[in-house]
mmCIF file of C-alpha atoms in Angstrom:
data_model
loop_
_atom_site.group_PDB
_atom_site.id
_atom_site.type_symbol
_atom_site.label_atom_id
_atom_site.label_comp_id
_atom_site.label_asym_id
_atom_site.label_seq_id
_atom_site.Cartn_x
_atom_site.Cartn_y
_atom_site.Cartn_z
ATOM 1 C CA UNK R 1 0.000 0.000 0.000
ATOM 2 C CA UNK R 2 1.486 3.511 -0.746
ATOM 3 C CA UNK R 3 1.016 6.179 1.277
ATOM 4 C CA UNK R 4 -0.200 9.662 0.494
ATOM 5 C CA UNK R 5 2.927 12.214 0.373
ATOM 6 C CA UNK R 6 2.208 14.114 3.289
ATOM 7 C CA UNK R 7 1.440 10.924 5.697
ATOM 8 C CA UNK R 8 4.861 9.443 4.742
ATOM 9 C CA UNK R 9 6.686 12.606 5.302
ATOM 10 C CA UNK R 10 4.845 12.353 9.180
ATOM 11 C CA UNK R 11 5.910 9.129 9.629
ATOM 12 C CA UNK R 12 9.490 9.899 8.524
ATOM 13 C CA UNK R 13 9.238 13.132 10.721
ATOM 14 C CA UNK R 14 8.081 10.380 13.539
ATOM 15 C CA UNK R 15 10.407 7.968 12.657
ATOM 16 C CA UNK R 16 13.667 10.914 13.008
ATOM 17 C CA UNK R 17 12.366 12.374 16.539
ATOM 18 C CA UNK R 18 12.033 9.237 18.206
ATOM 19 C CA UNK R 19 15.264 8.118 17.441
ATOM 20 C CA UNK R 20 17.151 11.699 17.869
ATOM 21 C CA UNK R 21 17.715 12.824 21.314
ATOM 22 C CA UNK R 22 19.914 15.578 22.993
ATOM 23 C CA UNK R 23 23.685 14.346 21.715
ATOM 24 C CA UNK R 24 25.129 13.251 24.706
ATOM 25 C CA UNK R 25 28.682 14.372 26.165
ATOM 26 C CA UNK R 26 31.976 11.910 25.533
ATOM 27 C CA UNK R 27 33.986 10.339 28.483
ATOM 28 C CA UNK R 28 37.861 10.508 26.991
ATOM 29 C CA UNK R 29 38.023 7.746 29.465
ATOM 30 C CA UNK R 30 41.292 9.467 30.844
ATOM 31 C CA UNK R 31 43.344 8.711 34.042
ATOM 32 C CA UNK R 32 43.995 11.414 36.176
ATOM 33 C CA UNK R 33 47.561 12.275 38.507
ATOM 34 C CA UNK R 34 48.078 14.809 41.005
ATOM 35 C CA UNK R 35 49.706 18.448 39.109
ATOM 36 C CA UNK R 36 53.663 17.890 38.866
ATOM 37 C CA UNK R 37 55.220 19.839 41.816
ATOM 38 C CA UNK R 38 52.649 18.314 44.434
ATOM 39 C CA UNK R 39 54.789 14.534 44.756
ATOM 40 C CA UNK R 40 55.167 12.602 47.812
ATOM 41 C CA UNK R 41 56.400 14.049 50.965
ATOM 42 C CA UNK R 42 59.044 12.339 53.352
ATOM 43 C CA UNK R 43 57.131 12.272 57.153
ATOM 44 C CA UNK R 44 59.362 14.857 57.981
ATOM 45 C CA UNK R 45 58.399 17.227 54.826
ATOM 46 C CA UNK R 46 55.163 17.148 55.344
ATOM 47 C CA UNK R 47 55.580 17.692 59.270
ATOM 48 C CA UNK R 48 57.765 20.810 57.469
ATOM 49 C CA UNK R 49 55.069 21.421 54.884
ATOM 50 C CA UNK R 50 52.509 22.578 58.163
ATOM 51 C CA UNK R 51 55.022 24.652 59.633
ATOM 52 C CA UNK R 52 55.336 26.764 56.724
ATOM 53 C CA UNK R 53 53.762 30.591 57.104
ATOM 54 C CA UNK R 54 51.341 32.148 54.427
ATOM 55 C CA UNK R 55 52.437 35.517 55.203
ATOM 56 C CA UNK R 56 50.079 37.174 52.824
ATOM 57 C CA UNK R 57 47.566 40.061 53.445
ATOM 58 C CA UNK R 58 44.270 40.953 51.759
ATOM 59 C CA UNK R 59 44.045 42.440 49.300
ATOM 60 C CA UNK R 60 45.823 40.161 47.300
ATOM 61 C CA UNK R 61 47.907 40.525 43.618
ATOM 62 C CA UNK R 62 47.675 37.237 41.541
ATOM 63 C CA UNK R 63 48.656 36.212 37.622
ATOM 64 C CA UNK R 64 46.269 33.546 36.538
ATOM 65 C CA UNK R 65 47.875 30.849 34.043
ATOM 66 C CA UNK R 66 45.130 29.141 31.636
ATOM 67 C CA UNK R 67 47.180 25.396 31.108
ATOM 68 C CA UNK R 68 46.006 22.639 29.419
ATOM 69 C CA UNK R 69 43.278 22.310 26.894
ATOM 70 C CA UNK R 70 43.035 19.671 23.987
ATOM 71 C CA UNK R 71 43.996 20.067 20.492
ATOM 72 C CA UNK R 72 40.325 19.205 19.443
ATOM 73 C CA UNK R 73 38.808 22.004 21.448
ATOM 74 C CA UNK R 74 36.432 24.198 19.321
ATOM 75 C CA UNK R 75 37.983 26.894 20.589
ATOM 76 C CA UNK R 76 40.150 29.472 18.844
ATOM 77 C CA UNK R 77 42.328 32.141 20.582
ATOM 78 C CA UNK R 78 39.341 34.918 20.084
ATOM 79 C CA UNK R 79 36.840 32.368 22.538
ATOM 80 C CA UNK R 80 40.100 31.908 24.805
ATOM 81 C CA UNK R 81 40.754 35.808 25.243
ATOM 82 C CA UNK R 82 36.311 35.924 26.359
ATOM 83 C CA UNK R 83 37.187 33.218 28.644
ATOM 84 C CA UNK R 84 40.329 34.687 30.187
ATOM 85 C CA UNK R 85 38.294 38.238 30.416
ATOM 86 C CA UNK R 86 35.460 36.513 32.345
ATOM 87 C CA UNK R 87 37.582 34.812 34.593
ATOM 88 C CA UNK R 88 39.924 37.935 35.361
ATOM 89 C CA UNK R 89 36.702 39.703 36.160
ATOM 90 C CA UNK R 90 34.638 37.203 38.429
ATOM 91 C CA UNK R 91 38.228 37.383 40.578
ATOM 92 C CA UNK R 92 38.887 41.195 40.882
ATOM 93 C CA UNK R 93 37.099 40.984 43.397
ATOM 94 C CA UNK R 94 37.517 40.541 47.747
ATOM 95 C CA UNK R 95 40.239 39.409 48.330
ATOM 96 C CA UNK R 96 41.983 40.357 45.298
ATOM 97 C CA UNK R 97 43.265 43.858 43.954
ATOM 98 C CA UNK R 98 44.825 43.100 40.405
ATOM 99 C CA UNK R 99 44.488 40.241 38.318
ATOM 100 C CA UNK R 100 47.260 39.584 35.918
ATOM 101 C CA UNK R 101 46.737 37.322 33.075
ATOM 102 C CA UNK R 102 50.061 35.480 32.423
ATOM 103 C CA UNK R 103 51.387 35.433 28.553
ATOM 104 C CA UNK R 104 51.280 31.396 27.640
ATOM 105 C CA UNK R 105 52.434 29.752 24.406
ATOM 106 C CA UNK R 106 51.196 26.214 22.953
ATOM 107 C CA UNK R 107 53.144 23.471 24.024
ATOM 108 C CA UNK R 108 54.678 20.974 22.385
ATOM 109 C CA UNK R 109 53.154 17.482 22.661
ATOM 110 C CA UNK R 110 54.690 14.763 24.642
ATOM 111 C CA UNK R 111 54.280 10.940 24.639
ATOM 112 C CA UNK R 112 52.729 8.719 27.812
ATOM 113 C CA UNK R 113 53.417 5.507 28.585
ATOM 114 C CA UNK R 114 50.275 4.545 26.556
ATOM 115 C CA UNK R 115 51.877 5.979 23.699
ATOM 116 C CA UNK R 116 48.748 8.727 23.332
ATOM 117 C CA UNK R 117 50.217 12.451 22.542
ATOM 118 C CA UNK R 118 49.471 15.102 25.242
ATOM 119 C CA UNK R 119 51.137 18.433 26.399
ATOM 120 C CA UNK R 120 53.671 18.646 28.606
ATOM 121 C CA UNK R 121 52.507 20.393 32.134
ATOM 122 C CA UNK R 122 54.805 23.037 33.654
ATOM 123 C CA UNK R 123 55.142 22.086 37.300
ATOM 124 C CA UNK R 124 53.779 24.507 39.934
ATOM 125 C CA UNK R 125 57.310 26.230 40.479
ATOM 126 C CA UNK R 126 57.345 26.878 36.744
ATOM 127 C CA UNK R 127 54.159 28.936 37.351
ATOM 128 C CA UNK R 128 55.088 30.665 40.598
ATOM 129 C CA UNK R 129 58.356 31.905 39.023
ATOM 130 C CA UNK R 130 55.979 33.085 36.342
ATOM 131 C CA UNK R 131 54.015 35.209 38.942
ATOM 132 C CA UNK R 132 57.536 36.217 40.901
ATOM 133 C CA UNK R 133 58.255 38.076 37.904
ATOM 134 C CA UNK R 134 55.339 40.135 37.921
ATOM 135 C CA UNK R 135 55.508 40.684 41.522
ATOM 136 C CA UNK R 136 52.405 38.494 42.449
ATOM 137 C CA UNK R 137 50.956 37.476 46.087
ATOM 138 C CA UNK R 138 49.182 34.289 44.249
ATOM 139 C CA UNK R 139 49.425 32.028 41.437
ATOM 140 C CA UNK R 140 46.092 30.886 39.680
ATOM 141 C CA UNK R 141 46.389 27.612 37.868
ATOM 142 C CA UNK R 142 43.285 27.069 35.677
ATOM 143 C CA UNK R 143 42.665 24.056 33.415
ATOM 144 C CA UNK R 144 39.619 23.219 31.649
ATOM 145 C CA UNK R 145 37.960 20.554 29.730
ATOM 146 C CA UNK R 146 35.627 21.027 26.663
ATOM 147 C CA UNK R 147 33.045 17.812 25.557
ATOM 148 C CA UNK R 148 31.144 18.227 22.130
ATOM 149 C CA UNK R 149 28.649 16.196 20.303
ATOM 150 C CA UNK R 150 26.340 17.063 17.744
ATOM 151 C CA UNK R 151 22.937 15.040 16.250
ATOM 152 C CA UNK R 152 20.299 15.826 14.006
ATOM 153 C CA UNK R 153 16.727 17.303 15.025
ATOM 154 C CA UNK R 154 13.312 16.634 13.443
ATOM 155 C CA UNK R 155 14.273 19.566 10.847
ATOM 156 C CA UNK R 156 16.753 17.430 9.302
ATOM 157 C CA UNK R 157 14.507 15.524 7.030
ATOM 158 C CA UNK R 158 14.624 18.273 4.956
ATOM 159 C CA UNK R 159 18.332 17.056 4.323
ATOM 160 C CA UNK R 160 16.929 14.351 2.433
ATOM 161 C CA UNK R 161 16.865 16.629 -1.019
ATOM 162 C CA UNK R 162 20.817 17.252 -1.373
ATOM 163 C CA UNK R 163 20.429 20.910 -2.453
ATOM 164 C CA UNK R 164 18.517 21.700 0.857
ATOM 165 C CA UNK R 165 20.851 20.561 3.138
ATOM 166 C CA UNK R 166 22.927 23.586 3.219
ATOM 167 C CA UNK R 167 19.310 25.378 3.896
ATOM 168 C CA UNK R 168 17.971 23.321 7.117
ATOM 169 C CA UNK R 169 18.947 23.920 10.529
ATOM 170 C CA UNK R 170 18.726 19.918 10.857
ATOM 171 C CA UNK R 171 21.792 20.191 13.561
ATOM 172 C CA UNK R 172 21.733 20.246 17.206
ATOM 173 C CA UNK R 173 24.943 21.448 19.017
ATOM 174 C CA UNK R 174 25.785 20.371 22.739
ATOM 175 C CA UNK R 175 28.635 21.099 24.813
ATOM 176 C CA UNK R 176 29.841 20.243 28.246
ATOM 177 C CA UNK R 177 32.781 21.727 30.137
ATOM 178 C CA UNK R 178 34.518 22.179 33.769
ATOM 179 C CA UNK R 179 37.080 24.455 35.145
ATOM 180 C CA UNK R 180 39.448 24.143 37.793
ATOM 181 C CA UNK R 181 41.015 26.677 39.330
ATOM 182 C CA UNK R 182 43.222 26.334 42.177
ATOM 183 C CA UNK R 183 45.708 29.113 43.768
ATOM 184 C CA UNK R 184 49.482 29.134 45.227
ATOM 185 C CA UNK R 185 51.280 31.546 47.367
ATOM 186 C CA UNK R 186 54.006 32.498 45.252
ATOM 187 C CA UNK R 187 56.561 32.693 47.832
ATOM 188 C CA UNK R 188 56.147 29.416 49.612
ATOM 189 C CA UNK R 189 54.473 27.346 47.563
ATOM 190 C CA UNK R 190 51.989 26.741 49.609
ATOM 191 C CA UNK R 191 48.449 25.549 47.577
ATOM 192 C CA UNK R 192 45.837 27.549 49.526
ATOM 193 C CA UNK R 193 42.594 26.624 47.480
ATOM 194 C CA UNK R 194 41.267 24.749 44.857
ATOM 195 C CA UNK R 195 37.763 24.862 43.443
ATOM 196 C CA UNK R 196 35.887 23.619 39.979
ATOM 197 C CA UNK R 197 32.998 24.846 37.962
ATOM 198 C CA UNK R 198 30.711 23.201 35.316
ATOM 199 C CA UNK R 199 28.259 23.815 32.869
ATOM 200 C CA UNK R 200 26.047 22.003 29.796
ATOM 201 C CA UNK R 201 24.668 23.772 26.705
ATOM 202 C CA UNK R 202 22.665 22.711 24.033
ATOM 203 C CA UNK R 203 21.631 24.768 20.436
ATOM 204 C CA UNK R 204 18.835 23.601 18.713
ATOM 205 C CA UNK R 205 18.273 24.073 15.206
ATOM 206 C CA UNK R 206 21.964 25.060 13.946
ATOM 207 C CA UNK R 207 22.542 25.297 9.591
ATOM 208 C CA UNK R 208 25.485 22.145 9.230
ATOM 209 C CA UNK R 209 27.705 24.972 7.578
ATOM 210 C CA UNK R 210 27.494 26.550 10.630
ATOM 211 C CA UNK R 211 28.223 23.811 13.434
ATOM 212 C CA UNK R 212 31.794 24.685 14.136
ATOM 213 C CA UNK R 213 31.131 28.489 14.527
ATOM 214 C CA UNK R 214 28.102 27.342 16.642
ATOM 215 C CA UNK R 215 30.309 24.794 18.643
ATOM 216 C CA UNK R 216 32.829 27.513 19.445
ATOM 217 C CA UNK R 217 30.395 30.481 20.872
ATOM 218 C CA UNK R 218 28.545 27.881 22.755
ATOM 219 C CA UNK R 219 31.926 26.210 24.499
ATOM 220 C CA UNK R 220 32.824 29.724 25.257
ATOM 221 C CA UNK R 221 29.683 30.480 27.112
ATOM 222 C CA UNK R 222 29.839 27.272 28.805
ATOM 223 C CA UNK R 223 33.167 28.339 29.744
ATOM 224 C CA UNK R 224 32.510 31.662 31.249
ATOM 225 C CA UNK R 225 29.304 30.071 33.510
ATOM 226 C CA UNK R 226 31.855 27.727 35.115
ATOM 227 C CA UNK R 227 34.407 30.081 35.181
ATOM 228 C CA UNK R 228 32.569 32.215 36.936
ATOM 229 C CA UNK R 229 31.373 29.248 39.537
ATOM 230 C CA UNK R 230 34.814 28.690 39.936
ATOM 231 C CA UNK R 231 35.903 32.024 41.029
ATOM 232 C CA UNK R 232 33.199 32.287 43.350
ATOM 233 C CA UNK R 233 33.856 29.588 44.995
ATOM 234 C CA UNK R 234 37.967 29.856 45.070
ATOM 235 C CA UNK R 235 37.457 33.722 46.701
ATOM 236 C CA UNK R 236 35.241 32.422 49.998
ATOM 237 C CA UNK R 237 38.115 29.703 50.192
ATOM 238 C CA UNK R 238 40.469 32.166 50.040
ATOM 239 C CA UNK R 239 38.545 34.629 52.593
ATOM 240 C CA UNK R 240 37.878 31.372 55.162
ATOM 241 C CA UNK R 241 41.873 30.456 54.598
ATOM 242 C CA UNK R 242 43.375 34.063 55.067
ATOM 243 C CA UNK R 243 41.391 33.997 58.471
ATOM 244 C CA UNK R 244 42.393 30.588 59.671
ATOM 245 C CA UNK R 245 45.686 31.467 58.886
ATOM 246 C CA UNK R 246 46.117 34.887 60.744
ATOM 247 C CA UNK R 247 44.315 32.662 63.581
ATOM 248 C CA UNK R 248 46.884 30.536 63.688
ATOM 249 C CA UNK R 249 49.712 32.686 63.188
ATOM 250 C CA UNK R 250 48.991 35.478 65.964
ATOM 251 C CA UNK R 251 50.707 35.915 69.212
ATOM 252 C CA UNK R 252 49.153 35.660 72.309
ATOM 253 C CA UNK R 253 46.930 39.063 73.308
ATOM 254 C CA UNK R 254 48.579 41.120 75.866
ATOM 255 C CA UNK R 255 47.264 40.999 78.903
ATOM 256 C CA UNK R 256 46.677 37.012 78.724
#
């Protein structure tokens, strides 16, 4: 039995939905390590490591260091610079003064022991020396991590003419990313607070000449919401730590 145009272009339309849902986000299935520069302490290091003073005073000077990122990232150094500009603002804030963002360069790609490519981290003294230089109270270490996927929408049955394809938005766009941002006084390496961020996106209806574009604005959006979670977060640890440690740190009150 054939059916009538319109009823089989329903049932296709029926057919597409209930098999399309929102794309969902990729697990790169990676193993994680501690940052290089925070290795194993000897008993007597670590007994060391607590009787080391944070001698720093609100408000505070920091350079902020975005590392990391993956080759496959849709984003390009113009979505980088709105990250970095969202993150240097949620920070000027209590108990920070200036925010400095610190000049980085791509770096070259190393091989693990599973033979998969990857680049090189700096270790944390790297980064302080970084911040000596610009005469910094704090070192911000922020790395991120940027999912994709794309799928098709009920729209995209329209693809099924070639020379419409270009003229459906048959795409949907979603995107997935955290942020971690943790800081270091610069003068004794001491790691004083560490604190992540997170966001999902989706874009319906996206033209499939458009998708990268699309994938790039939305990752930096993403980026900015957990950026700005982040930050948030990282300044009340900050606040709570300065406190505790000017607590522990003052002399006994005269008269006592």
């Amino acid at each position: 039995m054939r059916l009538p145009r319109n009823a089989s272009l329903l049932l296709a339309a029926g057919l597409l939905q209930g098999c399309v849902s929102v794309p969902l986000f990729r697990d790169p299935g990676l193993q994680r390590t501690l940052y290089p520069g925070l290795a194993e302490l000897t008993p007597e290091e670590i007994e060391a490591a607590f009787e080391k003073e944070v001698a720093i005073r609100p408000p505070l000077t920091a350079g902020i260091a975005w590392i990391g990122g993956s080759p496959r990232d849709p984003l390009s150094e113009y979505h980088r610079t709105g990250v970095l500009e969202e993150a240097v603002a949620a920070l000027r804030q209590d108990p920070f003064r200036m925010i400095t963002s610190l000049p980085t360069i791509p770096a070259p790609l190393s091989v693990d022991s599973r033979g998969r490519e990857g680049p090189s981290p700096p270790t944390l003294d790297a980064l302080r020396g970084a911040c000596a230089r610009f005469q910094c109270d704090v070192a911000l270490l922020m790395q991120t991590g940027v999912a994709t996927d794309s799928g098709l929408n009920v729209l995209a049955i329209g693809y099924f003419p070639l020379v419409t394809i270009p003229l459906v938005p048959g795409n949907d766009v979603a995107v997935s990313t955290s942020v971690e941002l943790c800081a270091i006084d610069v003068r004794t390496g001491v790691p004083l607070a560490c604190a992540r961020g997170r966001s999902a996106m989706t874009k319906r209806f996206v033209f499939p000449w458009s998708e990268a574009a699309a994938e790039g604005r939305l990752a930096e959006e993403s980026l900015r919401v957990a950026v700005a979670a982040a930050a948030e977060d990282l300044r009340a640890q900050l606040r709570e730590r300065l406190v505790a440690s000017s607590e522990r740190f003052a002399g006994p009150r005269e008269g006592k």
